[in-house]
Coordinates of C-alpha atoms in Angstrom, one line a residue:
Chain A
M9 CA 13.2 14.1 7.5
V10 CA 13.1 17.1 5.1
S11 CA 14.8 16.1 1.9
A12 CA 17.1 18.7 0.5
V13 CA 16.1 20.5 -2.7
H14 CA 18.3 19.8 -5.7
S15 CA 19.1 21.8 -8.9
S16 CA 19.0 20.2 -12.3
S17 CA 22.7 20.7 -12.9
R18 CA 23.6 19.1 -9.6
R19 CA 21.3 16.2 -10.3
A20 CA 22.9 15.6 -13.7
A21 CA 26.3 15.7 -12.1
T22 CA 25.2 13.2 -9.5
L23 CA 23.9 10.8 -12.2
C24 CA 27.2 11.1 -14.1
A25 CA 29.2 10.4 -11.0
L26 CA 27.0 7.4 -10.2
A27 CA 27.5 6.0 -13.8
L28 CA 31.3 6.3 -13.3
V29 CA 31.1 4.5 -9.9
F30 CA 28.9 1.9 -11.6
A31 CA 31.5 1.2 -14.3
A32 CA 34.2 1.0 -11.7
A33 CA 32.1 -1.4 -9.6
L34 CA 31.6 -3.6 -12.7
A35 CA 35.4 -3.8 -13.3
V36 CA 36.2 -4.5 -9.7
G37 CA 33.4 -7.1 -9.5
A38 CA 34.7 -8.9 -12.6
G39 CA 38.2 -8.9 -11.2
V40 CA 37.4 -10.4 -7.8
G41 CA 37.1 -14.1 -7.1
A42 CA 39.0 -17.4 -6.8
V43 CA 41.4 -15.9 -9.5
R44 CA 42.0 -12.2 -9.4
Y45 CA 42.3 -10.1 -12.5
P46 CA 43.8 -6.6 -12.7
P47 CA 41.7 -3.9 -14.3
E48 CA 43.8 -3.8 -17.5
A49 CA 43.1 -7.6 -18.1
I50 CA 39.4 -6.9 -17.7
V51 CA 39.4 -4.0 -20.1
R52 CA 41.4 -6.1 -22.6
A53 CA 38.9 -9.0 -22.3
A54 CA 35.9 -6.7 -22.6
L55 CA 37.3 -5.5 -25.9
H56 CA 37.9 -9.1 -27.2
P57 CA 34.7 -11.1 -26.7
F58 CA 35.4 -14.8 -26.0
G59 CA 39.0 -14.4 -26.9
A60 CA 41.5 -17.3 -27.0
G61 CA 43.3 -16.4 -23.7
G62 CA 42.3 -18.2 -20.4
A63 CA 41.5 -14.9 -18.7
D64 CA 39.2 -14.0 -21.6
Q65 CA 37.4 -17.3 -21.3
V66 CA 36.9 -17.1 -17.5
L67 CA 35.8 -13.5 -17.7
W68 CA 33.3 -14.0 -20.5
M69 CA 31.9 -17.3 -19.4
L70 CA 31.7 -16.6 -15.6
R71 CA 32.5 -13.2 -14.4
F72 CA 30.9 -10.8 -16.9
P73 CA 27.4 -12.5 -16.9
R74 CA 27.6 -12.6 -13.1
V75 CA 28.4 -8.9 -12.5
L76 CA 25.8 -7.9 -15.1
M77 CA 23.3 -10.2 -13.3
A78 CA 24.2 -8.5 -10.0
A79 CA 23.6 -5.1 -11.6
L80 CA 20.3 -6.2 -13.0
V81 CA 19.1 -7.6 -9.7
G82 CA 20.1 -4.4 -7.8
A83 CA 18.6 -2.0 -10.4
A84 CA 15.4 -4.0 -10.8
L85 CA 14.7 -4.4 -7.1
S86 CA 15.5 -0.7 -6.4
L87 CA 13.2 0.5 -9.2
A88 CA 10.4 -1.8 -8.0
G89 CA 10.8 -0.5 -4.4
A90 CA 10.8 3.2 -5.6
L91 CA 7.7 2.6 -7.7
L92 CA 5.7 1.0 -4.9
Q93 CA 6.9 3.5 -2.2
G94 CA 5.8 6.3 -4.6
M95 CA 2.4 4.7 -5.4
L96 CA 1.6 3.9 -1.8
R97 CA 3.4 7.0 -0.4
N98 CA 4.8 4.7 2.3
P99 CA 8.6 4.6 2.9
L100 CA 8.4 1.2 4.5
V101 CA 7.2 -0.6 1.4
D102 CA 9.6 -2.9 -0.4
P103 CA 9.2 -4.8 -3.7
Y104 CA 8.4 -8.0 -1.8
L105 CA 5.1 -6.5 -0.7
T106 CA 3.5 -7.7 -3.9
G107 CA 4.1 -11.2 -2.7
A108 CA 6.3 -11.9 -5.7
S109 CA 9.3 -13.2 -3.9
A110 CA 7.4 -15.2 -1.3
G111 CA 5.4 -16.8 -4.1
A112 CA 8.6 -17.5 -6.0
A113 CA 10.3 -19.0 -3.0
C114 CA 7.3 -21.3 -2.3
A115 CA 7.2 -22.5 -5.9
V116 CA 10.9 -23.1 -5.9
A117 CA 10.6 -25.1 -2.7
V118 CA 7.8 -27.2 -4.0
A119 CA 9.6 -27.7 -7.4
L120 CA 12.8 -28.9 -5.6
V121 CA 10.7 -31.4 -3.6
F122 CA 9.3 -32.7 -6.9
G123 CA 12.7 -33.1 -8.3
F124 CA 12.8 -30.3 -10.8
A125 CA 16.2 -29.8 -12.4
L126 CA 18.1 -26.7 -11.2
P127 CA 18.1 -25.0 -14.6
A128 CA 14.3 -25.0 -14.6
L129 CA 14.1 -23.0 -11.3
P130 CA 14.4 -19.4 -12.7
L131 CA 11.4 -20.1 -15.0
V132 CA 9.4 -21.6 -12.2
A133 CA 10.3 -18.7 -9.9
F134 CA 9.4 -16.1 -12.6
V135 CA 6.0 -17.6 -13.4
A136 CA 5.2 -18.0 -9.7
A137 CA 6.3 -14.4 -8.9
L138 CA 4.1 -12.9 -11.5
A139 CA 1.1 -15.1 -10.7
T140 CA 1.3 -14.2 -7.0
A141 CA 1.6 -10.5 -7.8
A142 CA -1.4 -10.8 -10.1
F143 CA -3.4 -12.5 -7.3
V144 CA -2.4 -9.9 -4.8
A145 CA -3.5 -7.2 -7.2
A146 CA -6.8 -8.9 -7.8
L147 CA -7.4 -9.0 -4.0
A148 CA -6.6 -5.3 -3.7
R149 CA -8.8 -4.3 -6.5
T150 CA -11.7 -1.9 -5.7
G151 CA -13.9 -0.9 -8.7
S152 CA -11.5 0.3 -11.4
G153 CA -8.7 1.2 -9.0
I154 CA -6.4 -0.3 -6.4
S155 CA -6.7 0.3 -2.7
A156 CA -3.4 0.9 -1.0
E157 CA -4.5 -0.6 2.3
R158 CA -5.9 -3.7 0.6
L159 CA -2.7 -4.1 -1.4
I160 CA -0.5 -4.0 1.7
L161 CA -2.8 -6.4 3.6
A162 CA -3.1 -8.9 0.7
G163 CA 0.7 -8.8 0.0
V164 CA 1.7 -9.2 3.7
S165 CA -0.9 -12.0 4.2
L166 CA 0.0 -14.0 1.1
S167 CA 3.8 -13.6 1.9
A168 CA 3.2 -15.0 5.3
L169 CA 1.3 -17.9 3.9
F170 CA 4.0 -18.8 1.4
A171 CA 6.7 -18.3 4.0
G172 CA 4.8 -20.9 6.1
V173 CA 4.7 -23.3 3.2
V174 CA 8.5 -22.9 2.7
T175 CA 9.2 -23.5 6.4
L176 CA 6.9 -26.6 6.3
V177 CA 8.8 -28.0 3.3
L178 CA 12.1 -27.3 5.1
V179 CA 11.0 -29.1 8.2
M180 CA 9.4 -32.1 6.4
A181 CA 12.0 -32.6 3.7
P182 CA 14.9 -34.9 4.7
P183 CA 18.1 -33.0 5.0
S184 CA 19.3 -33.3 1.5
S185 CA 20.0 -31.3 -1.6
T186 CA 16.4 -30.2 -1.5
S187 CA 16.6 -28.3 1.8
L188 CA 20.0 -27.0 0.9
G189 CA 18.6 -25.7 -2.4
I190 CA 15.8 -24.0 -0.6
L191 CA 18.1 -22.4 1.9
A192 CA 20.4 -21.2 -0.9
W193 CA 17.4 -19.6 -2.5
L194 CA 16.3 -17.9 0.7
G195 CA 19.8 -16.5 1.3
G196 CA 20.0 -15.1 -2.2
S197 CA 22.8 -16.0 -4.6
L198 CA 24.0 -15.4 -8.1
S199 CA 26.2 -18.5 -8.4
G200 CA 25.7 -20.8 -11.3
R201 CA 23.9 -18.3 -13.5
S202 CA 25.1 -17.4 -16.9
W203 CA 24.1 -15.7 -20.2
P204 CA 20.9 -17.6 -20.9
E205 CA 19.3 -16.6 -17.5
L206 CA 20.7 -13.1 -17.8
S207 CA 19.4 -12.5 -21.3
W208 CA 15.8 -13.4 -20.6
A209 CA 15.7 -11.8 -17.1
A210 CA 17.2 -8.6 -18.7
L211 CA 14.5 -8.6 -21.3
Y212 CA 11.7 -8.5 -18.7
A213 CA 13.6 -6.1 -16.5
L214 CA 14.2 -3.7 -19.4
V215 CA 10.5 -3.7 -20.3
G216 CA 9.7 -3.1 -16.6
A217 CA 12.3 -0.3 -16.4
A218 CA 11.0 1.4 -19.6
A219 CA 7.4 1.3 -18.2
A220 CA 8.7 2.7 -14.9
L221 CA 10.3 5.7 -16.6
S222 CA 7.2 6.4 -18.6
L223 CA 5.3 6.6 -15.4
A224 CA 7.6 9.2 -13.9
P225 CA 5.2 12.2 -14.5
A226 CA 2.3 10.2 -12.9
L227 CA 4.5 9.3 -9.9
N228 CA 5.4 13.0 -9.5
A229 CA 1.8 14.0 -9.5
L230 CA 1.0 11.2 -7.0
R231 CA 3.4 12.9 -4.6
L232 CA 0.7 15.6 -4.2
G233 CA -1.9 12.9 -3.2
E234 CA -4.3 10.9 -5.3
E235 CA -7.1 13.6 -5.1
R236 CA -4.8 16.4 -6.4
A237 CA -3.3 14.1 -9.1
R238 CA -6.9 13.3 -10.3
A239 CA -7.7 17.0 -10.3
L240 CA -4.7 17.6 -12.5
G241 CA -6.1 15.1 -15.1
V242 CA -4.0 12.1 -14.2
N243 CA -5.7 8.8 -14.7
V244 CA -4.8 7.6 -11.2
D245 CA -6.3 4.1 -11.7
R246 CA -4.4 3.5 -14.8
A247 CA -1.2 4.8 -13.2
H248 CA -1.6 2.5 -10.3
W249 CA -2.0 -0.6 -12.6
G250 CA 1.0 0.5 -14.6
I251 CA 3.1 1.0 -11.5
L252 CA 2.0 -2.3 -10.0
G253 CA 2.6 -4.2 -13.2
S254 CA 6.0 -2.8 -13.9
A255 CA 7.1 -3.4 -10.2
A256 CA 5.9 -7.0 -10.4
L257 CA 7.7 -7.6 -13.7
L258 CA 11.0 -6.1 -12.2
T259 CA 10.7 -8.0 -9.0
A260 CA 9.9 -11.3 -10.8
A261 CA 12.9 -10.8 -13.2
A262 CA 15.2 -10.2 -10.2
V263 CA 14.1 -12.9 -7.8
S264 CA 13.9 -15.5 -10.6
V265 CA 17.7 -15.4 -11.0
S266 CA 18.9 -14.3 -7.5
G267 CA 16.4 -15.7 -4.9
M268 CA 15.6 -13.5 -2.0
V269 CA 17.8 -10.5 -1.9
G270 CA 16.3 -8.3 0.8
F271 CA 17.1 -4.7 1.9
V272 CA 18.0 -3.3 -1.5
G273 CA 14.4 -2.5 -2.6
L274 CA 13.6 -1.0 0.7
I275 CA 16.7 1.2 1.3
V276 CA 18.0 2.2 -2.1
P277 CA 15.1 4.5 -2.9
H278 CA 15.8 6.4 0.3
V279 CA 19.5 6.8 -0.6
A280 CA 18.6 7.9 -4.2
R281 CA 16.1 10.4 -2.9
R282 CA 18.8 12.0 -0.6
M283 CA 21.1 12.2 -3.6
V284 CA 18.8 13.8 -6.3
G285 CA 15.5 14.6 -4.5
S286 CA 12.1 13.1 -5.0
D287 CA 11.4 14.1 -8.7
A288 CA 10.9 10.6 -10.2
R289 CA 12.5 11.7 -13.5
W290 CA 15.8 11.9 -11.7
M291 CA 15.1 9.6 -8.8
L292 CA 14.3 6.5 -10.8
P293 CA 17.6 6.5 -12.9
A294 CA 19.6 7.3 -9.7
C295 CA 17.8 4.4 -7.9
A296 CA 18.7 2.0 -10.7
L297 CA 22.4 3.0 -10.6
V298 CA 22.7 3.0 -6.8
G299 CA 21.0 -0.4 -6.6
A300 CA 23.2 -1.9 -9.3
I301 CA 26.4 -0.5 -7.6
L302 CA 25.3 -1.9 -4.2
V303 CA 24.6 -5.4 -5.4
V304 CA 27.6 -5.6 -7.7
A305 CA 29.8 -4.6 -4.7
A306 CA 28.0 -6.9 -2.3
D307 CA 28.3 -9.9 -4.7
A308 CA 32.1 -9.1 -5.2
L309 CA 32.4 -9.0 -1.4
S310 CA 30.5 -12.3 -1.0
R311 CA 33.1 -14.0 -3.2
A312 CA 36.1 -12.2 -1.8
L313 CA 35.6 -12.4 2.0
V314 CA 36.3 -16.1 2.7
P315 CA 37.3 -17.8 -0.6
P316 CA 36.5 -20.3 -2.0
I317 CA 33.2 -20.2 0.0
E318 CA 30.6 -17.8 -1.3
L319 CA 28.6 -16.1 1.3
P320 CA 24.8 -15.7 0.6
L321 CA 24.3 -12.4 -1.1
G322 CA 21.1 -11.4 0.7
V323 CA 22.5 -12.2 4.1
L324 CA 25.6 -10.2 3.4
L325 CA 23.6 -7.2 2.2
S326 CA 21.5 -7.3 5.4
L327 CA 24.5 -7.8 7.7
L328 CA 26.6 -5.0 6.2
G329 CA 24.1 -2.8 4.5
V330 CA 21.6 -2.2 7.3
P331 CA 24.1 -1.0 9.9
A332 CA 25.7 1.2 7.3
F333 CA 22.4 2.7 6.3
L334 CA 21.3 3.2 9.9
Y335 CA 24.6 4.9 10.8
L336 CA 24.3 7.3 7.8
A337 CA 20.6 8.1 8.4
F338 CA 20.9 8.7 12.2
H339 CA 24.4 10.2 12.2
R340 CA 23.4 12.8 9.6
R341 CA 20.2 13.7 11.4
A342 CA 22.1 14.2 14.7
A343 CA 24.7 16.4 12.9
Chain B
M15 CA -19.7 28.4 -17.5
I16 CA -20.6 25.6 -15.0
E17 CA -24.2 24.7 -14.6
V18 CA -25.4 22.4 -11.8
R19 CA -28.7 20.9 -12.8
N20 CA -31.0 19.1 -10.3
V21 CA -28.0 17.3 -8.8
A22 CA -28.2 14.7 -6.0
L23 CA -25.1 13.5 -4.3
A24 CA -24.6 10.1 -2.7
Y25 CA -22.0 7.9 -1.2
G26 CA -23.1 4.4 -2.2
T27 CA -26.8 4.3 -1.8
C28 CA -27.0 7.0 0.8
V29 CA -28.2 10.2 -0.8
F30 CA -27.3 13.2 1.4
L31 CA -27.9 16.2 -0.8
R32 CA -30.7 16.6 -3.4
D33 CA -32.2 19.0 -5.9
V34 CA -29.2 21.3 -6.2
S35 CA -29.3 23.7 -9.1
F36 CA -27.3 26.9 -9.8
A37 CA -25.1 28.3 -12.5
L38 CA -21.8 30.0 -12.2
A39 CA -21.2 32.9 -14.5
P40 CA -17.9 34.3 -15.7
G41 CA -16.5 37.0 -13.4
E42 CA -18.4 35.6 -10.4
V43 CA -17.3 34.4 -7.0
L44 CA -19.8 32.0 -5.4
A45 CA -19.4 30.9 -1.8
L46 CA -20.8 27.5 -0.6
V47 CA -21.7 27.7 3.1
G48 CA -23.5 25.3 5.4
P49 CA -22.9 22.9 8.4
N50 CA -20.2 20.2 8.4
G51 CA -21.2 17.1 6.6
V52 CA -23.9 18.7 4.4
G53 CA -21.9 17.9 1.3
K54 CA -20.2 21.1 0.3
T55 CA -16.8 19.4 -0.3
T56 CA -18.4 16.6 -2.3
L57 CA -20.3 19.1 -4.4
L58 CA -17.0 20.9 -5.1
R59 CA -15.4 17.5 -6.1
A60 CA -18.4 16.8 -8.4
M61 CA -17.9 20.3 -10.0
A62 CA -14.3 19.2 -10.6
G63 CA -15.4 16.0 -12.2
L64 CA -14.0 13.8 -9.4
H65 CA -17.4 12.6 -8.0
A66 CA -20.2 11.5 -10.2
P67 CA -23.6 12.9 -9.2
A68 CA -26.2 10.2 -8.3
E69 CA -28.9 12.3 -10.2
G70 CA -28.9 15.3 -12.4
E71 CA -25.8 16.6 -14.2
I72 CA -23.1 19.2 -14.1
A73 CA -22.3 20.8 -17.4
L74 CA -19.3 22.8 -18.5
D75 CA -20.1 25.1 -21.4
G76 CA -23.0 22.9 -22.3
H77 CA -21.0 19.6 -22.1
V78 CA -21.6 17.1 -19.4
L79 CA -18.5 17.2 -17.1
Q80 CA -18.3 13.5 -16.6
A81 CA -18.0 12.9 -20.4
I82 CA -15.0 15.3 -20.8
A83 CA -11.6 13.6 -20.8
P84 CA -9.7 14.1 -17.5
R85 CA -6.8 16.2 -19.0
A86 CA -9.1 18.4 -21.0
R87 CA -11.3 18.9 -17.9
A88 CA -8.2 19.8 -15.9
R89 CA -7.4 22.6 -18.4
E90 CA -10.9 24.1 -17.7
V91 CA -11.4 23.5 -14.0
A92 CA -8.8 23.8 -11.3
L93 CA -9.4 22.4 -7.7
V94 CA -7.6 23.5 -4.6
S95 CA -8.3 20.7 -2.1
A96 CA -8.4 21.3 1.6
D97 CA -6.3 18.4 2.6
G98 CA -3.6 16.3 1.2
P99 CA -0.4 14.5 2.1
I100 CA 2.7 16.4 3.2
V101 CA 4.9 17.0 0.2
E102 CA 8.6 16.6 0.9
G103 CA 11.7 17.5 -1.0
V104 CA 10.0 19.8 -3.5
T105 CA 10.6 23.5 -4.2
V106 CA 7.8 25.9 -4.5
R107 CA 8.5 26.2 -8.3
E108 CA 8.4 22.4 -8.8
L109 CA 5.1 22.2 -7.0
V110 CA 3.5 25.0 -9.0
S111 CA 4.9 23.4 -12.2
A112 CA 2.6 20.4 -11.5
G113 CA -0.2 22.8 -12.6
R114 CA 1.1 22.4 -16.2
L115 CA 0.7 18.6 -16.2
P116 CA -2.7 18.7 -18.1
Y117 CA -0.8 20.5 -21.0
R118 CA 2.1 18.1 -21.1
P119 CA 2.1 15.2 -23.6
W120 CA 3.3 12.0 -22.0
W121 CA 6.5 11.9 -24.0
R122 CA 7.6 15.4 -22.9
W123 CA 9.5 15.2 -19.7
S124 CA 10.6 18.8 -19.2
P125 CA 8.4 21.9 -19.2
A126 CA 7.9 23.7 -22.5
P127 CA 8.6 27.5 -22.6
E128 CA 4.9 28.4 -22.3
D129 CA 4.8 26.2 -19.2
A130 CA 7.6 28.2 -17.6
G131 CA 5.8 31.4 -18.5
A132 CA 2.5 30.2 -16.8
V133 CA 4.4 29.1 -13.7
D134 CA 6.3 32.4 -13.4
E135 CA 3.0 34.4 -13.8
A136 CA 1.2 32.2 -11.2
L137 CA 4.2 32.8 -8.8
A138 CA 4.1 36.5 -9.4
R139 CA 0.4 36.8 -8.9
T140 CA 0.5 35.0 -5.6
E141 CA 3.6 37.0 -4.6
L142 CA 5.7 33.9 -4.3
S143 CA 8.4 34.7 -6.8
R144 CA 11.1 35.3 -4.2
H145 CA 10.2 32.0 -2.5
A146 CA 10.3 30.0 -5.8
E147 CA 13.4 28.0 -5.1
R148 CA 12.7 27.4 -1.4
P149 CA 11.5 24.0 -0.1
F150 CA 7.7 23.9 0.2
L151 CA 8.0 22.7 3.8
A152 CA 10.0 25.7 4.8
L153 CA 7.0 28.0 4.2
S154 CA 4.3 29.2 6.7
S155 CA 0.7 28.0 6.5
G156 CA -0.4 31.2 4.7
E157 CA 2.4 30.9 2.1
R158 CA 1.6 27.2 1.6
Q159 CA -2.0 28.0 0.9
R160 CA -0.8 30.6 -1.7
V161 CA 1.3 27.8 -3.3
W162 CA -1.7 25.6 -3.8
I163 CA -3.6 28.6 -5.3
A164 CA -0.6 29.3 -7.5
L165 CA -0.6 25.7 -8.7
A166 CA -4.3 26.1 -9.7
L167 CA -3.5 29.4 -11.4
A168 CA -0.7 27.7 -13.4
Q169 CA -3.4 25.4 -14.8
R170 CA -4.8 28.4 -16.6
A171 CA -8.3 27.1 -16.0
R172 CA -11.3 29.4 -16.4
T173 CA -13.0 27.9 -13.3
L174 CA -11.4 27.8 -9.9
L175 CA -12.8 25.6 -7.1
L176 CA -11.4 26.1 -3.6
D177 CA -12.2 24.0 -0.5
E178 CA -11.8 26.0 2.7
P179 CA -8.9 28.0 1.5
T180 CA -8.9 30.0 4.7
S181 CA -8.7 27.2 7.2
H182 CA -5.6 27.5 9.3
L183 CA -5.1 31.1 8.2
D184 CA -5.3 34.2 10.4
V185 CA -7.5 37.1 9.3
R186 CA -4.8 38.8 7.2
H187 CA -3.7 35.7 5.4
A188 CA -7.4 34.7 4.9
F189 CA -8.0 38.1 3.3
E190 CA -4.9 37.7 1.0
A191 CA -6.1 34.3 -0.2
L192 CA -9.6 35.5 -1.0
R193 CA -8.2 38.6 -2.7
L194 CA -6.4 36.3 -5.1
V195 CA -9.7 34.6 -5.8
R196 CA -11.4 38.0 -6.4
A197 CA -8.5 39.0 -8.7
F198 CA -9.0 35.7 -10.6
A199 CA -12.7 36.5 -11.1
A200 CA -11.9 40.0 -12.1
Q201 CA -10.2 38.6 -15.2
G202 CA -13.6 37.2 -16.4
H203 CA -13.1 33.8 -14.8
A204 CA -15.4 32.1 -12.3
A205 CA -14.7 30.8 -8.8
T206 CA -16.5 28.7 -6.2
V207 CA -15.2 28.8 -2.6
V208 CA -16.3 26.6 0.3
L209 CA -16.1 28.8 3.4
H210 CA -17.2 28.4 7.0
D211 CA -16.9 32.0 8.0
L212 CA -20.2 33.6 7.0
N213 CA -18.8 37.1 7.2
L214 CA -15.8 36.3 4.9
A215 CA -18.3 34.8 2.5
A216 CA -20.5 38.0 2.6
A217 CA -17.4 40.2 2.2
F218 CA -15.8 38.4 -0.7
A219 CA -18.5 36.5 -2.6
D220 CA -21.0 37.9 -5.2
R221 CA -23.4 35.2 -4.2
I222 CA -23.8 32.7 -1.4
A223 CA -25.2 29.2 -1.7
L224 CA -26.5 28.2 1.7
F225 CA -26.9 24.4 2.3
G226 CA -28.7 22.7 5.1
A227 CA -31.1 19.8 5.9
G228 CA -29.9 17.9 2.8
R229 CA -30.7 20.6 0.2
L230 CA -29.8 24.0 -1.2
L231 CA -31.7 26.4 1.0
R232 CA -31.0 29.5 -1.0
C233 CA -28.6 30.8 -3.6
G234 CA -28.4 34.5 -3.9
T235 CA -26.7 37.7 -2.8
P236 CA -25.2 37.8 0.7
E237 CA -28.3 39.9 1.8
E238 CA -30.7 37.3 0.4
A239 CA -28.8 34.1 1.5
L240 CA -27.9 35.2 5.1
D241 CA -31.5 35.0 6.4
E242 CA -31.9 34.4 10.1
A243 CA -34.6 31.8 9.7
L244 CA -32.7 29.9 6.9
L245 CA -29.5 30.0 9.0
R246 CA -31.3 28.5 11.9
T247 CA -32.6 25.7 9.6
A248 CA -29.1 25.1 8.3
Y249 CA -27.1 25.2 11.5
G250 CA -29.7 24.5 14.2
V251 CA -28.5 27.5 16.3
R252 CA -29.6 31.1 16.4
I253 CA -27.5 33.4 14.2
D254 CA -28.3 37.1 14.3
V255 CA -27.9 39.0 11.1
Q256 CA -27.5 42.8 11.0
R257 CA -27.3 45.2 8.1
R258 CA -24.6 47.8 8.5
T259 CA -24.9 51.4 7.4
D260 CA -23.0 50.6 4.2
G261 CA -25.6 48.0 3.3
R262 CA -23.4 44.9 4.0
V263 CA -24.7 42.3 6.3
V264 CA -22.9 40.7 9.2
A265 CA -23.8 37.5 11.0
F266 CA -22.9 36.3 14.4
A267 CA -23.9 33.3 16.4
N268 CA -26.0 34.2 19.5
P269 CA -24.9 31.9 22.3
N270 CA -27.7 33.1 24.6
A271 CA -30.5 32.0 22.4

């Protein structure tokens, strides 16, 4: 697959268009749900934080934090996927390779068994995600650097181990709120989250995103291969640790509030690359926007398809997103 | 000037090349020749600061290479590797611009004017200006090799190291690549080239370093280095060397011996 080559002005236009689509997606996402709000009501509410009207209350208490959370999860997972794919030069890598999400799922399952309160779960998940990623990185360490093969092996192995533990808990636990809670986590969901979770997840995601952008020149050099990057004076070991650290932070921030949302981190970097090319300075922002748009739209759909039931976000993304992507990828190639 | 002093090279504890000493003077092209696996590529990587010698040292203008910061080193020494991953979705100009990375502070995202000048000059010298906006993957092998040389030229380093720049190239394109190296040296810079073709080495290099049996067998003019006995030691086959009427030497393997 030879990616097209893109001029700077075309890339800037693409980013502007994506930002507009993102704003529209936020408005649509906030309007969709058990009660529908027209765009003008959303704009009015956005201009009057926590106003007296019922619509303002619902939008500010429930909808706005939710759509922003969806945007955060989409952007964070996509950026993490792009970082790891760039570092390992492997298009099949996704953010869960670091073991972060499997570790988080395992910790959540165990926490539910021990009767942890639901509001504590994001924190449990966040700590477990970072701890697992750190352990995977420690296993992949060789000298002062990180070996790509060891990272993939360690991540896949630990993920399998934790998935086994989760299944074991599901089988052993009596059918109850515990197993339902675990299943909800595995399916991915944004329900029941509000400003407190959003604010601290956003803090970590922003740190991760800023680190990711600062690594763009190193990522560009790594496209030429590690040897050539080294010859150009890039400290490849330091770049690897930076990339892994920011990807782990982004993934942990996302999974701690949404559970397992698959597909986004794997596919969005490919979509972004098709839109603006592989230059990380353009590709990373495009990635964040496309991921945010995708998850905001999918979350809106999950609430709108069969109300009042909410479909699991991760399941919906896989069921609708994967066929759509496959169609686009193979249809275009055939054309 | 690069000086290689009593260098031994090893992977882990296995030393495969010892007692290598030579100096590379400005304006000079040095060819490294010898059988596969003798350590030519590793020596080239060591001269680029990417492989630490097990013994001895490599000095750049009197400073030990390993002690120079990576970015400062990349402004002095440019390496053209033989292999690397396929680079997709990149124009020739973008790729050559990577040569300016050692000059770019981390907070500067877009190239400075002097970067654009260096890239344009490198493209012009490698006759790639008209291909600048084409995708790298759309180029032929010969053109791609010129792109990697252009990237190294954009580094504006005074020493150029090339690992088998003529592999995959036909005779004409091999000549073109090595002419670029000669032109680089003619500006008062120095170049070291790993080559397998002894006659290309004799035609384009000022001196040849012949490696074999885990050591540097001889470093001298093509006439001095291409010695039948030494070549037999290096390659384990008989290679006949003849002096032509113009004084140049040609070497060819003798399959009947």
